[in-house]
Tab-separated table of C-alpha atoms in Angstrom:
chain	number	residue	atom	x	y	z
A	1	LYS	CA	95.802	106.790	84.047
A	2	GLU	CA	95.399	110.165	82.554
A	3	ALA	CA	91.756	108.907	81.425
A	4	GLU	CA	90.645	108.984	84.861
A	5	ASN	CA	91.147	112.314	85.780
A	6	ARG	CA	88.549	113.455	83.303
A	7	PRO	CA	84.913	113.587	84.114
A	8	ALA	CA	83.901	112.023	80.535
A	9	THR	CA	85.614	108.918	81.135
A	10	HIS	CA	83.712	108.202	84.285
A	11	ALA	CA	80.611	109.158	82.504
A	12	GLY	CA	80.810	106.975	79.462
A	13	ARG	CA	81.695	104.005	81.573
A	14	ALA	CA	78.606	104.753	83.741
A	15	PHE	CA	76.531	105.503	80.592
A	16	SER	CA	77.644	102.126	78.638
A	17	ARG	CA	77.428	100.159	81.744
A	18	ALA	CA	73.581	101.087	82.218
A	19	VAL	CA	72.641	101.125	78.520
A	20	PHE	CA	74.065	98.105	77.623
A	21	GLY	CA	74.301	95.950	80.762
A	22	GLU	CA	75.908	92.689	79.953
A	23	HIS	CA	76.050	92.902	76.515
A	24	PRO	CA	79.604	93.429	75.205
A	25	TYR	CA	79.003	96.925	73.926
A	26	GLY	CA	78.588	97.847	77.622
A	27	PHE	CA	82.390	96.965	78.400
A	28	GLU	CA	84.902	99.560	78.775
A	29	ALA	CA	88.522	99.094	79.241
A	30	THR	CA	89.871	99.608	82.580
A	31	ALA	CA	93.505	99.834	84.104
A	32	ASP	CA	93.073	96.564	85.720
A	33	THR	CA	91.592	94.753	82.709
A	34	LEU	CA	94.180	96.083	80.426
A	35	ASN	CA	96.940	94.444	82.785
A	36	ALA	CA	95.282	91.207	83.337
A	37	ILE	CA	95.835	90.477	79.378
A	38	SER	CA	98.807	88.175	78.808
A	39	VAL	CA	100.678	87.225	75.879
A	40	ALA	CA	99.124	83.999	75.994
A	41	ASP	CA	95.937	85.922	75.818
A	42	MET	CA	96.639	87.877	72.831
A	43	ARG	CA	98.346	85.273	70.733
A	44	SER	CA	95.193	82.914	71.579
A	45	PHE	CA	92.846	85.786	70.373
A	46	TYR	CA	94.800	86.212	67.157
A	47	ARG	CA	94.746	82.493	66.408
A	48	ARG	CA	91.003	82.317	66.587
A	49	HIS	CA	90.049	85.791	65.279
A	50	VAL	CA	92.466	87.191	62.712
A	51	VAL	CA	91.443	84.519	59.713
A	52	ALA	CA	91.458	84.780	56.182
A	53	CYS	CA	87.682	84.005	55.985
A	54	ARG	CA	86.827	86.830	58.133
A	55	ALA	CA	88.810	89.454	56.401
A	56	GLN	CA	87.372	92.130	55.005
A	57	ILE	CA	89.823	94.138	52.543
A	58	SER	CA	88.820	97.703	51.122
A	59	LEU	CA	91.024	99.747	48.741
A	60	VAL	CA	91.005	103.647	47.378
A	61	GLY	CA	93.247	105.054	45.079
A	62	ALA	CA	94.814	105.193	41.566
A	63	ILE	CA	94.995	101.230	41.121
A	64	ASP	CA	93.733	98.863	38.903
A	65	ARG	CA	91.941	95.498	39.886
A	66	ALA	CA	95.483	93.600	38.659
A	67	GLY	CA	97.003	95.863	41.223
A	68	SER	CA	94.727	95.391	43.960
A	69	ASP	CA	94.616	91.796	43.703
A	70	ARG	CA	97.957	91.456	43.955
A	71	ILE	CA	97.838	93.463	46.877
A	72	VAL	CA	95.329	91.571	48.486
A	73	SER	CA	96.825	87.936	47.542
A	74	GLN	CA	99.899	89.386	49.675
A	75	PHE	CA	98.013	90.331	52.489
A	76	MET	CA	96.301	86.998	52.719
A	77	ALA	CA	99.289	85.112	52.514
A	78	ALA	CA	100.718	86.622	55.381
A	79	VAL	CA	97.160	85.675	57.293
A	80	GLN	CA	97.900	82.047	58.687
A	81	PRO	CA	96.041	79.620	58.159
A	82	HIS	CA	94.049	78.591	61.610
A	83	GLY	CA	90.813	77.450	60.454
A	84	CYS	CA	87.486	79.437	60.658
A	85	GLU	CA	85.475	78.199	64.053
A	86	PRO	CA	82.037	80.032	64.374
A	87	LEU	CA	81.740	83.287	66.562
A	88	ALA	CA	80.612	83.341	70.074
A	89	ASP	CA	76.533	84.602	69.590
A	90	VAL	CA	76.350	87.855	71.854
A	91	GLY	CA	72.950	88.204	71.854
A	92	GLN	CA	70.820	91.393	71.032
A	93	VAL	CA	70.822	94.537	72.880
A	94	LYS	CA	67.792	94.307	75.885
A	95	PRO	CA	65.634	97.431	75.648
A	96	LEU	CA	65.324	99.384	78.986
A	97	ASP	CA	62.312	98.888	81.149
A	98	ARG	CA	62.497	101.561	83.205
A	99	ALA	CA	64.628	104.805	83.762
A	100	VAL	CA	68.197	104.883	85.359
A	101	GLU	CA	69.724	107.862	86.876
A	102	GLU	CA	73.382	108.061	88.527
A	103	ARG	CA	75.274	110.346	89.899
A	104	VAL	CA	79.003	110.245	90.518
A	105	PRO	CA	80.452	112.841	92.486
A	106	PHE	CA	83.885	114.386	91.043
A	107	SER	CA	85.737	117.361	91.535
A	108	ALA	CA	85.057	119.470	88.142
A	109	ALA	CA	83.966	123.076	87.533
A	110	GLN	CA	81.646	121.642	85.044
A	111	ALA	CA	79.193	118.607	85.232
A	112	GLN	CA	78.930	115.953	82.589
A	113	VAL	CA	75.695	114.377	81.446
A	114	LEU	CA	74.831	111.978	79.521
A	115	MET	CA	71.448	110.994	78.257
A	116	GLY	CA	70.213	107.958	76.497
A	117	GLN	CA	69.021	104.539	75.679
A	118	PRO	CA	69.758	101.749	73.080
A	119	GLY	CA	68.838	102.931	69.522
A	120	MET	CA	69.221	101.191	66.171
A	121	ALA	CA	71.227	98.817	64.175
A	122	ARG	CA	72.635	99.606	61.112
A	123	ASP	CA	70.515	97.758	58.974
A	124	ASP	CA	67.364	99.317	60.776
A	125	PRO	CA	64.912	100.216	57.885
A	126	ASP	CA	64.714	103.422	59.211
A	127	PHE	CA	67.952	104.404	59.430
A	128	PHE	CA	67.687	107.256	57.327
A	129	PRO	CA	64.614	109.001	58.662
A	130	LEU	CA	66.486	108.608	62.043
A	131	PHE	CA	69.712	109.801	60.725
A	132	VAL	CA	67.840	113.151	59.233
A	133	GLY	CA	65.672	113.564	62.284
A	134	ASN	CA	68.674	113.680	64.828
A	135	TYR	CA	70.308	116.241	62.470
A	136	ILE	CA	67.321	118.007	63.453
A	137	LEU	CA	67.208	117.125	66.949
A	138	GLY	CA	70.670	117.286	68.300
A	139	GLY	CA	73.175	116.553	65.403
A	140	GLY	CA	72.991	119.585	63.318
A	141	GLY	CA	75.154	121.937	65.826
A	142	PHE	CA	73.824	125.426	66.174
A	143	VAL	CA	70.474	124.841	64.107
A	144	SER	CA	69.502	121.622	66.273
A	145	ARG	CA	66.695	122.081	68.552
A	146	LEU	CA	68.719	120.915	71.468
A	147	THR	CA	71.167	123.867	70.898
A	148	THR	CA	68.333	125.963	70.870
A	149	GLU	CA	66.515	125.284	73.586
A	150	VAL	CA	69.381	124.336	76.283
A	151	ARG	CA	72.249	126.831	74.842
A	152	GLU	CA	70.688	129.500	72.804
A	153	LYS	CA	67.379	130.376	75.137
A	154	ARG	CA	68.656	129.228	78.175
A	155	GLY	CA	72.486	129.485	78.054
A	156	LEU	CA	72.763	126.235	80.058
A	157	SER	CA	75.308	124.827	77.862
A	158	TYR	CA	78.055	125.775	75.538
A	159	SER	CA	77.775	122.390	73.728
A	160	VAL	CA	75.054	119.937	73.617
A	161	TYR	CA	74.235	117.262	70.880
A	162	SER	CA	72.718	114.000	70.165
A	163	TYR	CA	73.456	110.946	67.987
A	164	PHE	CA	72.744	107.209	66.974
A	165	SER	CA	75.987	104.837	67.510
A	166	PRO	CA	74.505	101.942	64.837
A	167	GLY	CA	76.501	98.997	65.092
A	168	LEU	CA	75.657	95.087	64.125
A	169	HIS	CA	73.589	95.793	67.022
A	170	ALA	CA	71.720	98.324	68.671
A	171	GLY	CA	74.192	100.830	69.255
A	172	ALA	CA	73.160	103.992	71.686
A	173	PHE	CA	71.297	106.881	71.482
A	174	GLN	CA	73.192	109.618	73.247
A	175	ILE	CA	72.687	113.224	74.513
A	176	GLY	CA	75.649	114.911	75.548
A	177	LEU	CA	76.025	117.969	77.429
A	178	THR	CA	78.459	120.033	80.161
A	179	THR	CA	76.987	122.797	82.500
A	180	ARG	CA	77.471	123.958	86.051
A	181	PRO	CA	76.670	121.679	88.516
A	182	ASP	CA	73.521	123.896	89.923
A	183	GLN	CA	72.356	123.777	86.453
A	184	ALA	CA	72.634	119.924	85.838
A	185	ASP	CA	69.107	119.313	86.897
A	186	LEU	CA	67.613	121.983	84.793
A	187	ALA	CA	69.373	121.257	81.674
A	188	VAL	CA	68.271	117.483	81.707
A	189	GLY	CA	64.935	118.324	82.243
A	190	VAL	CA	64.979	120.696	79.284
A	191	ALA	CA	66.707	118.106	77.084
A	192	ARG	CA	64.260	115.509	78.070
A	193	ASP	CA	61.502	117.762	77.279
A	194	VAL	CA	62.835	118.385	73.709
A	195	VAL	CA	63.364	115.059	73.109
A	196	ARG	CA	59.959	114.065	74.195
A	197	ALA	CA	58.523	116.986	71.939
A	198	PHE	CA	60.453	115.235	69.234
A	199	VAL	CA	59.082	111.806	69.533
A	200	VAL	CA	55.865	112.784	69.741
A	201	ASP	CA	55.588	115.729	67.349
A	202	GLY	CA	58.421	115.249	64.652
A	203	PRO	CA	60.197	118.059	63.241
A	204	THR	CA	58.496	120.816	61.322
A	205	GLU	CA	58.401	121.063	57.435
A	206	GLU	CA	61.022	123.977	57.650
A	207	GLU	CA	63.194	122.264	59.826
A	208	LEU	CA	63.277	119.338	57.803
A	209	LYS	CA	63.793	121.346	54.526
A	210	ALA	CA	66.365	122.954	55.945
A	211	ALA	CA	68.135	119.469	57.146
A	212	LYS	CA	67.916	118.266	53.832
A	213	GLU	CA	69.355	121.340	52.330
A	214	ASN	CA	72.665	121.059	54.505
A	215	LEU	CA	72.941	117.040	54.362
A	216	ILE	CA	72.813	117.100	50.421
A	217	ASN	CA	74.872	120.250	49.790
A	218	GLY	CA	77.570	118.495	52.304
A	219	PHE	CA	77.679	115.156	50.858
A	220	ALA	CA	80.503	115.970	48.722
A	221	LEU	CA	82.465	116.625	51.805
A	222	ARG	CA	81.927	113.071	53.057
A	223	ILE	CA	83.773	111.740	50.264
A	224	ASP	CA	86.340	114.701	49.290
A	225	SER	CA	89.011	112.655	50.309
A	226	ASN	CA	91.057	108.515	49.622
A	227	ARG	CA	90.731	108.353	53.318
A	228	LYS	CA	87.079	109.348	53.470
A	229	LEU	CA	86.347	107.011	50.318
A	230	LEU	CA	87.884	104.213	51.910
A	231	ASP	CA	86.174	104.945	55.314
A	232	ASN	CA	82.574	104.839	53.601
A	233	VAL	CA	83.974	101.507	51.258
A	234	ALA	CA	84.901	100.025	54.576
A	235	ASN	CA	81.544	100.750	56.100
A	236	ILE	CA	79.497	99.060	53.224
A	237	ALA	CA	81.151	96.169	53.268
A	238	TRP	CA	81.237	95.972	57.208
A	239	ASN	CA	77.548	96.650	57.345
A	240	GLY	CA	76.457	94.458	54.395
A	241	LEU	CA	75.133	97.948	52.691
A	242	PRO	CA	73.881	97.936	48.770
A	243	LEU	CA	76.873	98.729	46.764
A	244	ASP	CA	75.248	101.975	45.377
A	245	TYR	CA	74.751	102.932	48.956
A	246	LEU	CA	76.938	106.228	47.959
A	247	ASP	CA	75.336	106.777	44.525
A	248	THR	CA	71.733	106.701	46.140
A	249	TRP	CA	72.633	108.636	49.627
A	250	THR	CA	71.265	112.016	48.344
A	251	GLN	CA	68.282	110.476	47.417
A	252	GLN	CA	67.450	108.621	50.341
A	253	ILE	CA	67.898	112.163	52.231
A	254	ASP	CA	65.783	113.585	49.931
A	255	ARG	CA	63.044	111.129	50.325
A	256	VAL	CA	62.369	111.237	54.115
A	257	THR	CA	59.334	112.780	55.342
A	258	VAL	CA	58.085	114.458	58.549
A	259	ALA	CA	55.872	111.221	58.837
A	260	ASP	CA	58.798	109.083	58.185
A	261	ILE	CA	60.462	110.655	61.156
A	262	ARG	CA	57.962	111.172	63.544
A	263	ARG	CA	57.133	107.555	63.062
A	264	ALA	CA	60.811	106.277	63.176
A	265	PHE	CA	61.751	108.417	66.372
A	266	ASN	CA	58.264	106.852	68.043
A	267	ARG	CA	59.402	103.366	67.329
A	268	VAL	CA	62.892	103.466	68.567
A	269	LEU	CA	62.977	105.881	71.651
A	270	GLN	CA	61.494	106.098	74.831
A	271	PRO	CA	62.121	109.358	76.721
A	272	ASP	CA	60.781	108.291	79.856
A	273	ARG	CA	62.805	105.210	79.762
A	274	MET	CA	66.416	106.715	79.435
A	275	VAL	CA	69.594	106.640	81.342
A	276	THR	CA	71.038	109.687	82.876
A	277	VAL	CA	74.384	109.690	84.139
A	278	VAL	CA	75.402	113.003	85.681
A	279	VAL	CA	79.313	113.257	86.878
A	280	GLY	CA	80.610	116.058	88.177
A	281	ALA	CA	80.584	118.353	91.604
A	282	GLN	CA	77.176	118.375	93.357
A	283	PRO	CA	75.619	122.059	94.364
């Protein structure tokens, strides 16, 4: 109920619905859907889905193979053998065939803006060009193009970002910002122009060099605790990534070229067919 008082909640819900349609990625929990879940529903879900054949167990820490095998065996012994019926095919995320714009009235000092479309799946062969390219576009904080154009040059937003959210299916590419309600249209236009130019021209060599240096030099911070290592190992298992993924990560980043980024963004993003959601008091 508290979340319903936040414009970000309404923006995220409208964005997911518009981007994913009837695909499960577009489903968002509400008070009504949560209240509709019964104990019988939960037991049925557990019997069908919490099964040994689909378990993935990752362990990181001061433990040898024999010790890890004991832990895994104890865990698996506690999982009831309910069989392993095939999971339902949820289908692929459908691309958008047109631009969609949704404005949601909401009493707030700031308008919440989300823009985007279906992006990439985690197994996309252009994952690294898209990852590095997005760092330059809107994922690199104060050094990103979106921040330069929307915040630094025009003062339209304190914070603006973009990211890909890859999954087993095509997750969202999203741009997000907050701005004064009377500036929302201008901020949307600037962000859209930045994306359009990036898709057509890609980054400069200087932008790519700086992004590579930041990402490669910061790689150690991605694995500097057991918790972070565990998250990375689980990511490898869940997405079926090569076992040497962490060993070759910096080399993969360093191989990315301007041409790779331009080609990948031109293939994946269609700036004129994006969803735009604006939540906030209208001027």
